[in-house]
Amino acid sequence: MLVVALLVISYILIATFILIISNPEQKKLRHFYLFINCIIILWEVFPFLKPIDSNVLKIVYDWLPLMLLPLFYRETEILTSAFNKIHYDEQFIHFERKYCMWVMNFHHNNRGNSLLLSEFLHLCYLFFYLFIYGVPLFFYLRQEFVAFYECQFVILLLLFSCYITHSIIPACGPRNIFEKIKDRRSQGIIFRVTHKLLQDGSATGTAFPSGHTGVASAILLTTGYLHTPLFYYILPFGIGLIISTIYGRFHYVIDMVFGFLYAFIAFLVATSLAPYY
């Protein structure tokens, strides 16, 4: 638990520093996040000062970092404009046209125009949230707490690394630039729900690297290492989630590649710290 708390504190200190040196238009929102960050740091420091005896309080401490992820994600709205207000989509598109023309042709010719395939892949895209909360819950309910902390650590390290990168290399992603999908795929219920959720809840400039690819890859690597049967159960959905980032025009290929790279590094760090959970 202390290793996870130390990770959260480290990230919040970095995010707070970025907020302090930034000059966003939403100054009140920046002050709000600065205040919240200070409160969270005080909360996370507490176990270092005094052991937690209450079972209820221990559960709260165990799960709070994951519960705070939506708040940390919303904070990236300011972080993405801290250093560079220019997005890097033009450079990524140029890279894609030069090295991944098959992807551009795939989108341009509307290939993969299958309602059933689209619905499955968009369902996999929504499994992002189940991977973040469901897999740690699986270990927690089995009282495999070391596995829970390791799984939680790899998720947090992966996403925190993505959030910091968003502040340095902001990109909107093809969903906001490429032509909208208007063929039969757009008639699917899961398709419409997924794109509606992204339209209402997605933060601008958070495409690179792909957190969805990263989480799917990190969870597959971690479950393959910790619990092989669970790995095989979620493998189709993990692969589908990774494919859906390109299929649904949510990310560029380079976003996906770096998402996997970040996941692999986070996995190596998390496993190396196993004796300390």
Coordinates of C-alpha atoms in Angstrom, one line a residue:
M1 CA 0.0 0.0 0.0
L2 CA 2.8 2.4 0.8
V3 CA 4.5 1.9 -2.6
V4 CA 1.2 2.8 -4.3
A5 CA 0.8 5.8 -2.0
L6 CA 4.3 7.0 -2.8
L7 CA 3.5 6.7 -6.5
V8 CA 0.4 8.8 -6.1
I9 CA 2.2 11.4 -4.1
S10 CA 5.0 11.6 -6.7
Y11 CA 2.6 12.1 -9.6
I12 CA 0.6 14.7 -7.7
L13 CA 3.8 16.7 -6.9
I14 CA 4.7 16.6 -10.6
A15 CA 1.2 17.6 -11.7
T16 CA 1.0 20.3 -9.1
F17 CA 4.4 21.8 -10.3
I18 CA 3.0 21.8 -13.9
L19 CA -0.2 23.5 -12.7
I20 CA 1.9 26.2 -10.9
I21 CA 4.0 27.1 -13.9
S22 CA 1.2 26.9 -16.4
N23 CA -0.9 29.9 -17.3
P24 CA -4.3 28.5 -18.4
E25 CA -7.3 30.6 -19.3
Q26 CA -9.3 28.6 -16.6
K27 CA -7.5 30.1 -13.6
K28 CA -10.3 29.2 -11.1
L29 CA -10.2 25.6 -12.3
R30 CA -6.4 25.5 -11.9
H31 CA -6.8 26.8 -8.3
F32 CA -9.4 24.1 -7.6
Y33 CA -7.0 21.3 -8.8
L34 CA -4.2 22.8 -6.8
F35 CA -6.3 22.7 -3.7
I36 CA -7.5 19.1 -4.4
N37 CA -4.0 18.0 -5.0
C38 CA -2.8 19.3 -1.6
I39 CA -5.7 17.5 0.1
I40 CA -4.9 14.2 -1.6
I41 CA -1.2 14.5 -0.7
L42 CA -2.1 15.0 3.0
W43 CA -4.4 12.0 2.8
E44 CA -1.8 9.7 1.1
V45 CA 0.9 10.8 3.6
F46 CA -1.1 9.6 6.6
P47 CA -0.2 5.9 6.4
F48 CA 3.5 6.8 6.5
L49 CA 2.9 8.5 9.8
K50 CA 0.6 6.1 11.5
P51 CA -0.4 2.5 10.8
I52 CA -4.0 2.0 9.7
D53 CA -5.9 -0.2 12.1
S54 CA -9.5 0.3 10.9
N55 CA -10.5 -2.2 8.2
V56 CA -12.9 0.3 6.7
L57 CA -10.3 2.9 6.5
K58 CA -7.9 0.4 5.0
I59 CA -10.3 -0.4 2.2
V60 CA -10.7 3.3 1.5
Y61 CA -7.0 3.7 1.3
D62 CA -6.6 0.7 -0.9
W63 CA -9.2 1.9 -3.5
L64 CA -9.0 5.6 -3.4
P65 CA -6.1 6.0 -6.0
L66 CA -8.2 4.1 -8.6
M67 CA -11.3 6.0 -7.6
L68 CA -9.5 9.3 -8.2
L69 CA -8.5 8.5 -11.7
P70 CA -11.5 10.3 -13.3
L71 CA -10.4 13.4 -11.3
F72 CA -6.8 13.1 -12.5
Y73 CA -8.0 12.6 -16.0
R74 CA -10.1 15.8 -15.9
E75 CA -7.0 17.6 -14.6
T76 CA -5.3 16.9 -17.9
E77 CA -7.5 19.5 -19.5
I78 CA -5.2 22.1 -18.0
L79 CA -2.0 20.0 -18.1
T80 CA -2.2 19.6 -21.9
S81 CA -1.9 23.3 -22.4
A82 CA 0.8 23.9 -19.8
F83 CA 3.9 23.8 -22.0
N84 CA 2.6 23.8 -25.5
K85 CA -0.7 25.1 -26.8
I86 CA 0.0 23.7 -30.3
H87 CA -1.2 20.1 -30.8
Y88 CA 1.0 17.6 -32.7
D89 CA -1.7 16.0 -34.8
E90 CA -0.2 17.4 -38.1
Q91 CA 3.1 15.7 -37.4
F92 CA 1.4 12.4 -36.4
I93 CA -0.7 12.4 -39.6
H94 CA 2.4 13.1 -41.7
F95 CA 4.1 10.1 -40.0
E96 CA 1.0 7.9 -40.6
R97 CA 0.9 8.9 -44.3
K98 CA 4.6 8.1 -44.7
Y99 CA 4.9 4.9 -42.7
C100 CA 1.4 3.5 -42.2
M101 CA -0.5 4.4 -45.4
W102 CA -2.5 1.2 -45.1
V103 CA -4.2 2.7 -42.0
M104 CA -5.1 5.8 -44.0
N105 CA -6.5 3.7 -46.8
F106 CA -8.4 1.6 -44.3
H107 CA -10.2 4.7 -43.0
H108 CA -10.5 6.4 -46.4
N109 CA -12.2 3.3 -48.0
N110 CA -14.3 2.6 -45.0
R111 CA -13.0 -1.0 -44.7
G112 CA -14.2 -3.1 -41.9
N113 CA -17.7 -1.9 -42.5
S114 CA -19.4 -4.7 -40.5
L115 CA -22.0 -3.8 -37.9
L116 CA -21.3 -7.0 -35.8
L117 CA -17.5 -6.4 -35.9
S118 CA -18.0 -2.7 -35.0
E119 CA -20.2 -3.5 -32.1
F120 CA -17.8 -6.1 -30.7
L121 CA -14.8 -3.8 -31.0
H122 CA -16.6 -0.8 -29.5
L123 CA -17.7 -3.0 -26.6
C124 CA -14.1 -4.0 -26.1
Y125 CA -13.2 -0.3 -26.1
L126 CA -15.6 0.2 -23.2
F127 CA -13.8 -2.7 -21.4
F128 CA -11.1 -0.2 -20.6
Y129 CA -13.1 0.7 -17.5
L130 CA -13.6 -2.9 -16.5
F131 CA -9.9 -3.6 -16.9
I132 CA -9.1 -0.7 -14.6
Y133 CA -11.5 -1.6 -11.8
G134 CA -12.7 -5.2 -12.5
V135 CA -9.3 -6.9 -12.6
P136 CA -8.0 -5.3 -9.3
L137 CA -11.4 -6.2 -7.7
F138 CA -10.9 -9.8 -8.8
F139 CA -7.7 -10.0 -6.8
Y140 CA -9.1 -8.0 -3.9
L141 CA -12.1 -10.3 -3.4
R142 CA -9.8 -13.3 -3.5
Q143 CA -7.7 -11.5 -0.8
E144 CA -4.7 -11.7 -3.0
F145 CA -3.5 -8.3 -1.8
V146 CA 0.0 -8.4 -3.2
A147 CA -1.5 -9.1 -6.7
F148 CA -4.0 -6.4 -6.1
Y149 CA -1.3 -3.8 -5.3
E150 CA 0.8 -4.9 -8.2
C151 CA -2.1 -4.7 -10.6
Q152 CA -3.1 -1.3 -9.2
F153 CA 0.5 0.0 -9.3
V154 CA 0.9 -0.9 -13.0
I155 CA -2.4 0.8 -13.9
L156 CA -1.5 4.0 -12.0
L157 CA 2.1 4.1 -13.3
L158 CA 0.9 3.6 -16.9
L159 CA -1.8 6.3 -16.7
F160 CA 0.2 8.8 -14.7
S161 CA 3.0 8.5 -17.3
C162 CA 0.4 9.1 -20.1
Y163 CA -1.0 12.1 -18.3
I164 CA 2.5 13.7 -18.0
T165 CA 3.2 13.0 -21.6
H166 CA -0.1 14.6 -22.6
S167 CA 1.2 17.9 -21.0
I168 CA 4.4 17.7 -23.1
I169 CA 3.0 16.3 -26.4
P170 CA -0.7 17.1 -26.7
A171 CA -2.6 15.6 -29.6
C172 CA -6.4 15.6 -30.3
G173 CA -6.4 12.2 -32.1
P174 CA -8.1 11.3 -35.4
R175 CA -11.6 11.1 -33.9
N176 CA -11.6 14.9 -33.9
I177 CA -9.8 15.4 -37.2
F178 CA -10.7 12.5 -39.6
E179 CA -14.0 12.2 -41.3
K180 CA -16.7 10.8 -39.0
I181 CA -17.8 7.2 -39.5
K182 CA -21.1 7.4 -41.3
D183 CA -21.6 3.9 -42.8
R184 CA -23.6 1.1 -41.3
R185 CA -21.3 0.9 -38.3
S186 CA -22.7 4.2 -37.0
Q187 CA -26.1 2.6 -36.6
G188 CA -24.9 0.3 -33.8
I189 CA -26.1 1.0 -30.3
I190 CA -22.7 0.3 -28.7
F191 CA -21.1 2.5 -31.4
R192 CA -23.3 5.4 -30.6
V193 CA -22.9 5.0 -26.8
T194 CA -19.1 4.8 -27.1
H195 CA -18.8 7.9 -29.3
K196 CA -21.3 9.8 -27.1
L197 CA -19.3 9.1 -24.0
L198 CA -16.2 10.3 -25.7
Q199 CA -17.8 13.4 -27.1
D200 CA -19.1 14.4 -23.6
G201 CA -16.3 13.2 -21.4
S202 CA -13.0 13.1 -23.4
A203 CA -10.3 15.7 -22.5
T204 CA -8.7 17.5 -25.4
G205 CA -5.1 16.7 -26.2
T206 CA -4.9 13.3 -24.6
A207 CA -4.4 11.0 -27.6
F208 CA -0.7 10.4 -27.3
P209 CA 0.1 7.9 -26.0
S210 CA -3.0 5.7 -26.1
G211 CA -4.0 5.1 -22.5
H212 CA -6.5 2.5 -23.7
T213 CA -3.8 0.5 -25.5
G214 CA -1.6 1.0 -22.5
V215 CA -4.1 -0.3 -20.0
A216 CA -5.1 -3.3 -22.1
S217 CA -1.5 -4.2 -22.7
A218 CA -0.5 -3.7 -19.0
I219 CA -3.4 -5.7 -17.7
L220 CA -2.7 -8.6 -20.1
L221 CA 1.0 -8.6 -19.2
T222 CA 0.2 -8.5 -15.5
T223 CA -2.6 -11.1 -15.5
G224 CA -0.4 -13.4 -17.7
Y225 CA 2.2 -13.1 -15.0
L226 CA -0.1 -13.3 -11.9
H227 CA -3.1 -15.4 -12.9
T228 CA -3.0 -17.3 -16.2
P229 CA -6.7 -18.5 -16.3
L230 CA -7.9 -14.9 -15.9
F231 CA -5.5 -13.8 -18.6
Y232 CA -7.1 -16.2 -21.1
Y233 CA -10.6 -15.1 -20.1
I234 CA -9.9 -11.4 -20.8
L235 CA -7.4 -11.9 -23.7
P236 CA -10.1 -11.6 -26.5
F237 CA -11.4 -8.3 -25.0
G238 CA -7.9 -7.0 -24.5
I239 CA -6.9 -7.6 -28.1
G240 CA -10.2 -6.2 -29.2
L241 CA -9.6 -3.1 -27.1
I242 CA -6.2 -2.5 -28.7
I243 CA -7.6 -3.0 -32.2
S244 CA -10.5 -0.7 -31.5
T245 CA -8.3 2.3 -30.9
I246 CA -7.4 2.3 -34.6
Y247 CA -10.7 0.8 -35.9
G248 CA -12.8 3.4 -34.2
R249 CA -10.5 6.3 -35.3
F250 CA -9.7 7.1 -31.6
H251 CA -5.9 7.0 -32.0
Y252 CA -3.1 7.1 -34.5
V253 CA -0.8 4.1 -34.9
I254 CA 2.0 5.9 -33.1
D255 CA -0.3 6.4 -30.1
M256 CA -1.0 2.7 -30.0
V257 CA 2.7 1.8 -30.4
F258 CA 3.8 4.1 -27.5
G259 CA 0.8 2.9 -25.4
F260 CA 2.2 -0.6 -25.6
L261 CA 5.7 0.6 -24.9
Y262 CA 4.6 2.5 -21.8
A263 CA 2.7 -0.5 -20.7
F264 CA 5.7 -2.8 -21.0
I265 CA 7.9 -0.4 -19.0
A266 CA 5.2 0.0 -16.3
F267 CA 4.9 -3.8 -16.1
L268 CA 8.7 -4.2 -15.7
V269 CA 8.8 -1.6 -12.9
A270 CA 5.7 -3.1 -11.1
T271 CA 7.1 -6.6 -11.1
S272 CA 10.5 -5.4 -9.9
L273 CA 8.8 -3.9 -6.9
A274 CA 6.9 -7.0 -5.9
P275 CA 8.8 -7.6 -2.6
Y276 CA 7.7 -4.1 -1.4
Y277 CA 3.9 -4.4 -1.8

